[in-house]
PDB file of C-alpha atoms and ligand atoms in Angstrom:
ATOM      1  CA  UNK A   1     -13.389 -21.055  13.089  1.00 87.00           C
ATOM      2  CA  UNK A   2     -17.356 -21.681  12.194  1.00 94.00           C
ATOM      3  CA  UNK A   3     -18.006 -19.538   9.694  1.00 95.00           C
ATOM      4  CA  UNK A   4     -21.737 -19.801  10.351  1.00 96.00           C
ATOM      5  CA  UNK A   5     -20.229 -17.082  13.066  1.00 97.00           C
ATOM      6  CA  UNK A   6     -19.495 -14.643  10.170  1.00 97.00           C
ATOM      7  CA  UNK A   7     -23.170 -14.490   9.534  1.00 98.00           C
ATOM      8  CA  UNK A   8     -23.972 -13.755  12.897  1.00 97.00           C
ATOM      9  CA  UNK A   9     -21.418 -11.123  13.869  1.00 97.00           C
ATOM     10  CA  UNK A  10     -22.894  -9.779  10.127  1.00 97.00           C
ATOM     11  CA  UNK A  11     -26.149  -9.358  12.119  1.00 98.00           C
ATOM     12  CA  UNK A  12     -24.800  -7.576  15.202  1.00 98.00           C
ATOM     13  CA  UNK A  13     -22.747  -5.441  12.779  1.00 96.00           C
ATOM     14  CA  UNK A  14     -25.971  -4.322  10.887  1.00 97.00           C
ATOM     15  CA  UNK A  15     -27.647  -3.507  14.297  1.00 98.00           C
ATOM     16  CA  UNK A  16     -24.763  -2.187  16.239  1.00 97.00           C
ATOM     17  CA  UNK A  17     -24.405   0.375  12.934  1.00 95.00           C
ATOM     18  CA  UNK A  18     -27.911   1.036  12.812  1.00 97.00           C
ATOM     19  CA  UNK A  19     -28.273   2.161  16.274  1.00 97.00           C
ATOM     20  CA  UNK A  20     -25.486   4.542  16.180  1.00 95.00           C
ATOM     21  CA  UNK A  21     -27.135   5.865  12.468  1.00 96.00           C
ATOM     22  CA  UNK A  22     -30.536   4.617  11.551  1.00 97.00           C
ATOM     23  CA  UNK A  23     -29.677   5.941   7.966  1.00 96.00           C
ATOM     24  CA  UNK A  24     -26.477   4.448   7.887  1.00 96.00           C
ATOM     25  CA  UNK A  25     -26.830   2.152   5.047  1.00 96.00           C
ATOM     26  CA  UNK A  26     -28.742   4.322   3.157  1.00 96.00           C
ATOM     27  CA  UNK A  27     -25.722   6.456   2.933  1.00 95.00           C
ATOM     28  CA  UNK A  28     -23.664   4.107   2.194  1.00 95.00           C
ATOM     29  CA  UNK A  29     -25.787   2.934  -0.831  1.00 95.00           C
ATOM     30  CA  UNK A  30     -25.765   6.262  -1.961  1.00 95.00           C
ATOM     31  CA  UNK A  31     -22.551   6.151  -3.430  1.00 94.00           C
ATOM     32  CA  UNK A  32     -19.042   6.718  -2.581  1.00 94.00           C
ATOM     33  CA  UNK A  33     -16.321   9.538  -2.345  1.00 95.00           C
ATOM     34  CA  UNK A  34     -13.247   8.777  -0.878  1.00 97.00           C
ATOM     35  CA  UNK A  35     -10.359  10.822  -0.353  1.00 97.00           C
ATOM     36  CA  UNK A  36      -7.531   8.339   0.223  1.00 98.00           C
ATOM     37  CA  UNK A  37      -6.455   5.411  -2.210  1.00 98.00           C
ATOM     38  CA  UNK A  38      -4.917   2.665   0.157  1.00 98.00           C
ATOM     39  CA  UNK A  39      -2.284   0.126  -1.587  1.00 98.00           C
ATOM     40  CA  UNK A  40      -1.213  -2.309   1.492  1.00 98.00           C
ATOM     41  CA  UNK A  41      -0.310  -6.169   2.363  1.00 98.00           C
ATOM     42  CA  UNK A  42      -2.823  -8.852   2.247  1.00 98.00           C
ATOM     43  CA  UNK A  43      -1.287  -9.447   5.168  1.00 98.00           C
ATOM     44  CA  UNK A  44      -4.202 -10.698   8.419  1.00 97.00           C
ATOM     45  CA  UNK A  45      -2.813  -8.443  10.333  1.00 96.00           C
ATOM     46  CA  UNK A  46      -2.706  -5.137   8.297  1.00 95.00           C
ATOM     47  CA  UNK A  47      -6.167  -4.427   8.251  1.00 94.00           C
ATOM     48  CA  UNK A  48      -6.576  -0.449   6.202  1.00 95.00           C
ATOM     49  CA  UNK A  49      -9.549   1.058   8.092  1.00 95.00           C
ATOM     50  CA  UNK A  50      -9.114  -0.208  11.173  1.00 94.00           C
ATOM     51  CA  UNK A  51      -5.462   1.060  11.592  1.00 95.00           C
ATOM     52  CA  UNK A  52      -6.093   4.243  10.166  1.00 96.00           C
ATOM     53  CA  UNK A  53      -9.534   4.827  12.480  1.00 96.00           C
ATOM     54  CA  UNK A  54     -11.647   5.383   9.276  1.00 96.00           C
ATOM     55  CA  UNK A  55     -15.099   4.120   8.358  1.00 93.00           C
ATOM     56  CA  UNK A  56     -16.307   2.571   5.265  1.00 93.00           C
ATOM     57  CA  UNK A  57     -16.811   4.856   2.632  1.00 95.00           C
ATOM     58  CA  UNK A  58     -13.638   6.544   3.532  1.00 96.00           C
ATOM     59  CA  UNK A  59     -10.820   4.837   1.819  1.00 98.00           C
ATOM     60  CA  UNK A  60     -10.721   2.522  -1.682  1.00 98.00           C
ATOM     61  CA  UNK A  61      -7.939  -0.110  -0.499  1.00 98.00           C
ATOM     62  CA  UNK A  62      -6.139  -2.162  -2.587  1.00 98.00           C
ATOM     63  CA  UNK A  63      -3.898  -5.414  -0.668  1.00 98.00           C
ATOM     64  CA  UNK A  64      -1.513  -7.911  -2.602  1.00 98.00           C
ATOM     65  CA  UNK A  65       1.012  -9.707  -1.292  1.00 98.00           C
ATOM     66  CA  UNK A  66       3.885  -6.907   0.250  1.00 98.00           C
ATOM     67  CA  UNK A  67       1.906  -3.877  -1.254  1.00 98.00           C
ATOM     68  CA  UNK A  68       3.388  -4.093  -4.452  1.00 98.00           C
ATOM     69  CA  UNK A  69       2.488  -1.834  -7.796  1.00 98.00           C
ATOM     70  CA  UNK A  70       4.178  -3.804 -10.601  1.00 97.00           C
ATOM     71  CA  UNK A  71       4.167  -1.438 -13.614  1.00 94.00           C
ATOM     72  CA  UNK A  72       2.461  -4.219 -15.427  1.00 95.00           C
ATOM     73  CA  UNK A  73       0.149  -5.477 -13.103  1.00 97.00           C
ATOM     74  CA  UNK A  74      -3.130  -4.467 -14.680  1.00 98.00           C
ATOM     75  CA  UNK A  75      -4.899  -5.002 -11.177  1.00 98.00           C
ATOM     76  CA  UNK A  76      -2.916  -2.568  -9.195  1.00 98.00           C
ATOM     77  CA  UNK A  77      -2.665  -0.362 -12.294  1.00 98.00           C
ATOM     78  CA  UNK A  78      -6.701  -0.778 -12.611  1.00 98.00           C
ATOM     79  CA  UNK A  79      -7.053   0.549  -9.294  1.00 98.00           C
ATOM     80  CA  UNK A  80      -4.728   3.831  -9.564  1.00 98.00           C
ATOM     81  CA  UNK A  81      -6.613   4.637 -12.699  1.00 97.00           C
ATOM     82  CA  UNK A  82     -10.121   4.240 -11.521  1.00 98.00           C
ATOM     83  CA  UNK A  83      -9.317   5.976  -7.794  1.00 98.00           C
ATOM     84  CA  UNK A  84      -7.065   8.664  -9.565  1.00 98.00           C
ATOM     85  CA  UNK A  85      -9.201   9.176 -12.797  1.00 97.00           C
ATOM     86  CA  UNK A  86     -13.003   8.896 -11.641  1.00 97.00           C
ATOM     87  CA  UNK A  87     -13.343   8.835  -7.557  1.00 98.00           C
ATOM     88  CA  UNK A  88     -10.885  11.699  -7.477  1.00 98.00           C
ATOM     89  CA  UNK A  89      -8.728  10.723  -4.544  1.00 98.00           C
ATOM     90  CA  UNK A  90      -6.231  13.465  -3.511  1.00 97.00           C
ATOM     91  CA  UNK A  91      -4.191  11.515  -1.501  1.00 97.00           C
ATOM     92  CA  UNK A  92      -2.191   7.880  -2.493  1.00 97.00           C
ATOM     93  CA  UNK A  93      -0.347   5.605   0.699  1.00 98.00           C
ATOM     94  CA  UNK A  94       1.625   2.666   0.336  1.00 98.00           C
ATOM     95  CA  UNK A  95       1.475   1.194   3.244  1.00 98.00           C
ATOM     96  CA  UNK A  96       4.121  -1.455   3.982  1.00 98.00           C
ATOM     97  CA  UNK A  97       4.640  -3.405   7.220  1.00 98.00           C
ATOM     98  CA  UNK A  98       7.233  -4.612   9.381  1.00 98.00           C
ATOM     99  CA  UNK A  99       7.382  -8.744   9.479  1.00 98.00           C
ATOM    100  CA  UNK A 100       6.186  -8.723   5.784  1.00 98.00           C
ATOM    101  CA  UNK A 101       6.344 -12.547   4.555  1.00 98.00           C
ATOM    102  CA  UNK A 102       6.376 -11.304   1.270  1.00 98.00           C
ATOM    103  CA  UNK A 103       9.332  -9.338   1.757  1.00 98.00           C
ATOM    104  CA  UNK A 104      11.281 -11.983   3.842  1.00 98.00           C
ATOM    105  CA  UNK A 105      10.646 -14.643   1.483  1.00 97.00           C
ATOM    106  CA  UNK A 106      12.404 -12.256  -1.490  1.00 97.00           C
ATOM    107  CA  UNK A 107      15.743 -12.252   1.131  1.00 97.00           C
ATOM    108  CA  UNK A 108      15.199 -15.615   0.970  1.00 96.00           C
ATOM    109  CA  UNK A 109      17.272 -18.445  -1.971  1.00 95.00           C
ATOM    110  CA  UNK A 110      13.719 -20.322  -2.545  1.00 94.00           C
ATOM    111  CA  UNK A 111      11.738 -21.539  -5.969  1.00 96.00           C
ATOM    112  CA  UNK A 112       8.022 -20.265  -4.515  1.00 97.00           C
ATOM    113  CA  UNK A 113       6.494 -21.201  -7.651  1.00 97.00           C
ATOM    114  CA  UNK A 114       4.203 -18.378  -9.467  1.00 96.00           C
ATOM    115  CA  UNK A 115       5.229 -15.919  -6.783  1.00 97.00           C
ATOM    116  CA  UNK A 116       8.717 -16.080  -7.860  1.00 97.00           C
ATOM    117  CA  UNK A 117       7.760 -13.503 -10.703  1.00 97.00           C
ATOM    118  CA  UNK A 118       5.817 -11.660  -8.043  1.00 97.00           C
ATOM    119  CA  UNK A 119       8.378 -11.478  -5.035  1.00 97.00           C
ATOM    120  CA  UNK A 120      11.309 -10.845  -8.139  1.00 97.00           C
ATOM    121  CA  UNK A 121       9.966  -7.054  -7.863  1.00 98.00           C
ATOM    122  CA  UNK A 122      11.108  -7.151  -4.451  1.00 98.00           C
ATOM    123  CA  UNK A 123      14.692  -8.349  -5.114  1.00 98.00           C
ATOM    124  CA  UNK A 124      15.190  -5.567  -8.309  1.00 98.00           C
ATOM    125  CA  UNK A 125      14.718  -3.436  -4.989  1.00 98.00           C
ATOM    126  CA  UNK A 126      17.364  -4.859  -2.948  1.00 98.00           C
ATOM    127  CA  UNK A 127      19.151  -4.374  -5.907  1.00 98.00           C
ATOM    128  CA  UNK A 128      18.476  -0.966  -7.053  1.00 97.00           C
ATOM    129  CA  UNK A 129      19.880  -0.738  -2.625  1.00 97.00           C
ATOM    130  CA  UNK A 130      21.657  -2.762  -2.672  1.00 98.00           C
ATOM    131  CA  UNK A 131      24.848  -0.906  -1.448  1.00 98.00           C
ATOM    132  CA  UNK A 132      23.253   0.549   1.884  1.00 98.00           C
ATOM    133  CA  UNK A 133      21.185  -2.892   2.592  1.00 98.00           C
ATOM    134  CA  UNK A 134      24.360  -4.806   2.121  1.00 97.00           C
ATOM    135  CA  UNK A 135      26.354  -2.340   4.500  1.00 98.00           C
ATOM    136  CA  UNK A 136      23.216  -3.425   7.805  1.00 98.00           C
ATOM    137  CA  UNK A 137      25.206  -6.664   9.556  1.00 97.00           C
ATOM    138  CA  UNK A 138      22.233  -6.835  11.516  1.00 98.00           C
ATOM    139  CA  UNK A 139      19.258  -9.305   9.485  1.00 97.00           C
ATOM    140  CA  UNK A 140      16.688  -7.418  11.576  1.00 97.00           C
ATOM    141  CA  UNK A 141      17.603  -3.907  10.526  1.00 98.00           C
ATOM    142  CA  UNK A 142      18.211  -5.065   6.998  1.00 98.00           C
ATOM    143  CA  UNK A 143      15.025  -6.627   7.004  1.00 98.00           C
ATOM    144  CA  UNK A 144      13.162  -4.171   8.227  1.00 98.00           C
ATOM    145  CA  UNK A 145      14.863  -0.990   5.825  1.00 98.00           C
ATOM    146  CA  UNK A 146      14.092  -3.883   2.853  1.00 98.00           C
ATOM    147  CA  UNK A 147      10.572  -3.175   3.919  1.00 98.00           C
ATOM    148  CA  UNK A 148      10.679   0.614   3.982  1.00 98.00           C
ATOM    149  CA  UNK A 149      12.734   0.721   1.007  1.00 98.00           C
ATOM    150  CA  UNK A 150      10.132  -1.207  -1.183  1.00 98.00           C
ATOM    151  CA  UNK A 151       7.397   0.835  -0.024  1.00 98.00           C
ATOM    152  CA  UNK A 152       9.370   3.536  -1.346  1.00 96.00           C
ATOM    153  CA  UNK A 153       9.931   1.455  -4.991  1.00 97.00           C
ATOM    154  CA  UNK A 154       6.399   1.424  -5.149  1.00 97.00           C
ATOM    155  CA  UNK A 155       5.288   4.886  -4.036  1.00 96.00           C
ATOM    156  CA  UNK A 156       8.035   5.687  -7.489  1.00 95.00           C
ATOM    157  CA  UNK A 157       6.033   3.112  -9.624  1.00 96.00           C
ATOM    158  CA  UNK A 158       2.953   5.000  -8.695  1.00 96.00           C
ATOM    159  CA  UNK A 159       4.404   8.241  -9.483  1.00 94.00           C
ATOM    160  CA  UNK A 160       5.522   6.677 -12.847  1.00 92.00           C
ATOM    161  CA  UNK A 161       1.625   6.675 -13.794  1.00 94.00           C
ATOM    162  CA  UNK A 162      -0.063   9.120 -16.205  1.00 93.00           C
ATOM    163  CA  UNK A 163      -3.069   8.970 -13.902  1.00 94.00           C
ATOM    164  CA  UNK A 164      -1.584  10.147 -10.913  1.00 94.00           C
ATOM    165  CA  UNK A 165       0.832  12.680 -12.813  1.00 93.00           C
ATOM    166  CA  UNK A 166      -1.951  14.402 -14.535  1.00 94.00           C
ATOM    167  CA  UNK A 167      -3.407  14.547 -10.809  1.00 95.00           C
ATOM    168  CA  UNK A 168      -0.596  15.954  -9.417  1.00 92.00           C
ATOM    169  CA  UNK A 169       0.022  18.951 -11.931  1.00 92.00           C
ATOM    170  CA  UNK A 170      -3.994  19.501 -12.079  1.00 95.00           C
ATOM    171  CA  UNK A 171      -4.739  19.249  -8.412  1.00 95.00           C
ATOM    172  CA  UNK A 172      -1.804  18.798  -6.480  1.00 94.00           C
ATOM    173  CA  UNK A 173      -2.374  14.763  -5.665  1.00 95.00           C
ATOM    174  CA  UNK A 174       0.187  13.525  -2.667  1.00 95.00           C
ATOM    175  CA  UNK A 175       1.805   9.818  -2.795  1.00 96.00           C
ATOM    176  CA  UNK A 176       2.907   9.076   0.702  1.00 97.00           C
ATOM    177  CA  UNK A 177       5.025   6.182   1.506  1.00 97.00           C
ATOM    178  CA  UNK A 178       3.956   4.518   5.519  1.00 98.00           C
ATOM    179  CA  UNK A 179       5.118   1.757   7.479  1.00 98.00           C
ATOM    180  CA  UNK A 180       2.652   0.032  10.325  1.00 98.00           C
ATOM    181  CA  UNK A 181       4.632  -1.842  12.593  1.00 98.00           C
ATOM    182  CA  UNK A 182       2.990  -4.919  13.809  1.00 96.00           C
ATOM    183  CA  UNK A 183       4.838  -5.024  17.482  1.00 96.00           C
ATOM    184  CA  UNK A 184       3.439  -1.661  18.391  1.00 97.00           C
ATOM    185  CA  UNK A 185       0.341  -1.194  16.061  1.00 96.00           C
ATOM    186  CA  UNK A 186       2.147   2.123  15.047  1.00 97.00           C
ATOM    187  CA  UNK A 187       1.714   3.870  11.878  1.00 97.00           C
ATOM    188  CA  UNK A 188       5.444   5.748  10.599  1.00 98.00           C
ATOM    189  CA  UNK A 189       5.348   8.235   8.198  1.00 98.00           C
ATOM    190  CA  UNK A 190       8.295   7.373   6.047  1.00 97.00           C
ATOM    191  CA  UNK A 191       8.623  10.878   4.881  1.00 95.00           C
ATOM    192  CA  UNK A 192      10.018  10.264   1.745  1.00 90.00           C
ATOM    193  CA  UNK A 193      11.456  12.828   0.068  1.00 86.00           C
ATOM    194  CA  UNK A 194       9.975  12.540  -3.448  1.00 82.00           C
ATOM    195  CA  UNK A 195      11.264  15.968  -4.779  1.00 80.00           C
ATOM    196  CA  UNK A 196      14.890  14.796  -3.895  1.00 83.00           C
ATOM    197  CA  UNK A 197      14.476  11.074  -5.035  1.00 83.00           C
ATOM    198  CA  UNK A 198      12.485  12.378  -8.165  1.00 81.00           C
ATOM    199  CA  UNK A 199      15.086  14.735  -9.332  1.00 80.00           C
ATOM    200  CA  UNK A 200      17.316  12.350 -11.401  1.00 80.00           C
ATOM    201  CA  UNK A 201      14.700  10.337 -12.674  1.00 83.00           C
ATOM    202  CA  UNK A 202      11.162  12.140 -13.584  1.00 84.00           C
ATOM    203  CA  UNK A 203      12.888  13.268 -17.259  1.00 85.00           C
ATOM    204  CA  UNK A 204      12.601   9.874 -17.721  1.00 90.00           C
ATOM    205  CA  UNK A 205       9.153   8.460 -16.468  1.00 90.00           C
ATOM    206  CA  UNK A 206       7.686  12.179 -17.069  1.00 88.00           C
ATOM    207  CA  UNK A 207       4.681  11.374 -19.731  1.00 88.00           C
ATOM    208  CA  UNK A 208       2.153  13.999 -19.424  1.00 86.00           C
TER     209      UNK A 208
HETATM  210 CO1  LIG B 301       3.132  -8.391   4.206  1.00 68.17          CO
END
């Protein structure tokens, strides 16, 4: 790729957006208000706006490798408390994807350097399921419900923030836990059940 390109596709952005809204920048250097915090993959493929049909301005997104929310990762936990605390976001998605590297690589026996500590998160989920991932013969499937069940980790580890409970009892903040799947370009709704997966366990993360 020239990257000299970059600069100008840039150009025809500015006048392609300009056209359509001759004030279009100055609203966007107005200042913004999003509704929807975004937490996905870095992954090329999983691009937040475009997937989701929204426009700058309309979603803060945060990407890491396999959409992960370590509960001691100050930059994901930076996010949630600026989005949650000051923009005011009412609505929280994980979005994980099908084909994740990230997520194969933690199936995977192999020393991956500094993202062994990373991708680690993503084997204390196998293990926390590990009974009904271990019970899928098929590596596909099993793959694939790895996936959905570490979006689900990390939609918990949001909930497990003061931020976004504070949110929720003041202003009734969702956490919603999606898949995209890259052979289709579909978005799934997960529909996790948070009151039934929450019931045994928010005595113990409840802090505020
Ligand atoms: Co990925």
């Amino acid at each position: 790729m020239d990257i000299k390109q970059i600069f100008e596709n840039n150009k025809k952005w500015i006048a392609k957006q300009l056209q359509g809204d001759p004030a279009y920048f100055d609203k966007l250097g107005a200042g913004q208000s999003p509704e929807i915090l975004y937490i996905g993959c870095s992954d090329s493929r999983v691009t937040a706006e475009e997937v989701m049909g929204l426009q700058p301005g309309e979603v803060f997104v945060h990407r890491n490798i396999a959409n992960m929310v370590p509960n001691t990762d100050l930059n994901s936990m930076s996010v949630i408390n600026y989005a949650v605390g000051s923009l005011k976001v009412n609505h929280i998605v994980i979005c994980g994807h099908y084909g994740c590297g990230g997520v194969l690589a933690a199936m995977q026996q192999s020393d991956l350097g500094i993202l062994n500590p990373w991708l680690r998160n993503i084997r204390d989920v196998y293990r926390i399921h590990r009974e009904e991932l271990d019970s899928i013969t098929d590596e596909g499937e099993k793959y694939k419900r790895l996936v959905e069940l570490n979006v689900q980790e990390q939609c918990i580890n949001v909930i497990k923030t003061a931020e976004v409970q504070k949110a929720n009892s003041e202003r009734n903040l969702k956490v919603y836990g999606w898949v995209f799947d890259i052979h289709s370009g579909e978005l799934i709704d997960l529909k996790i059940d948070f009151e039934e997966i929450l019931k045994d366990i928010t005595k113990i993360y409840k802090i505020v």
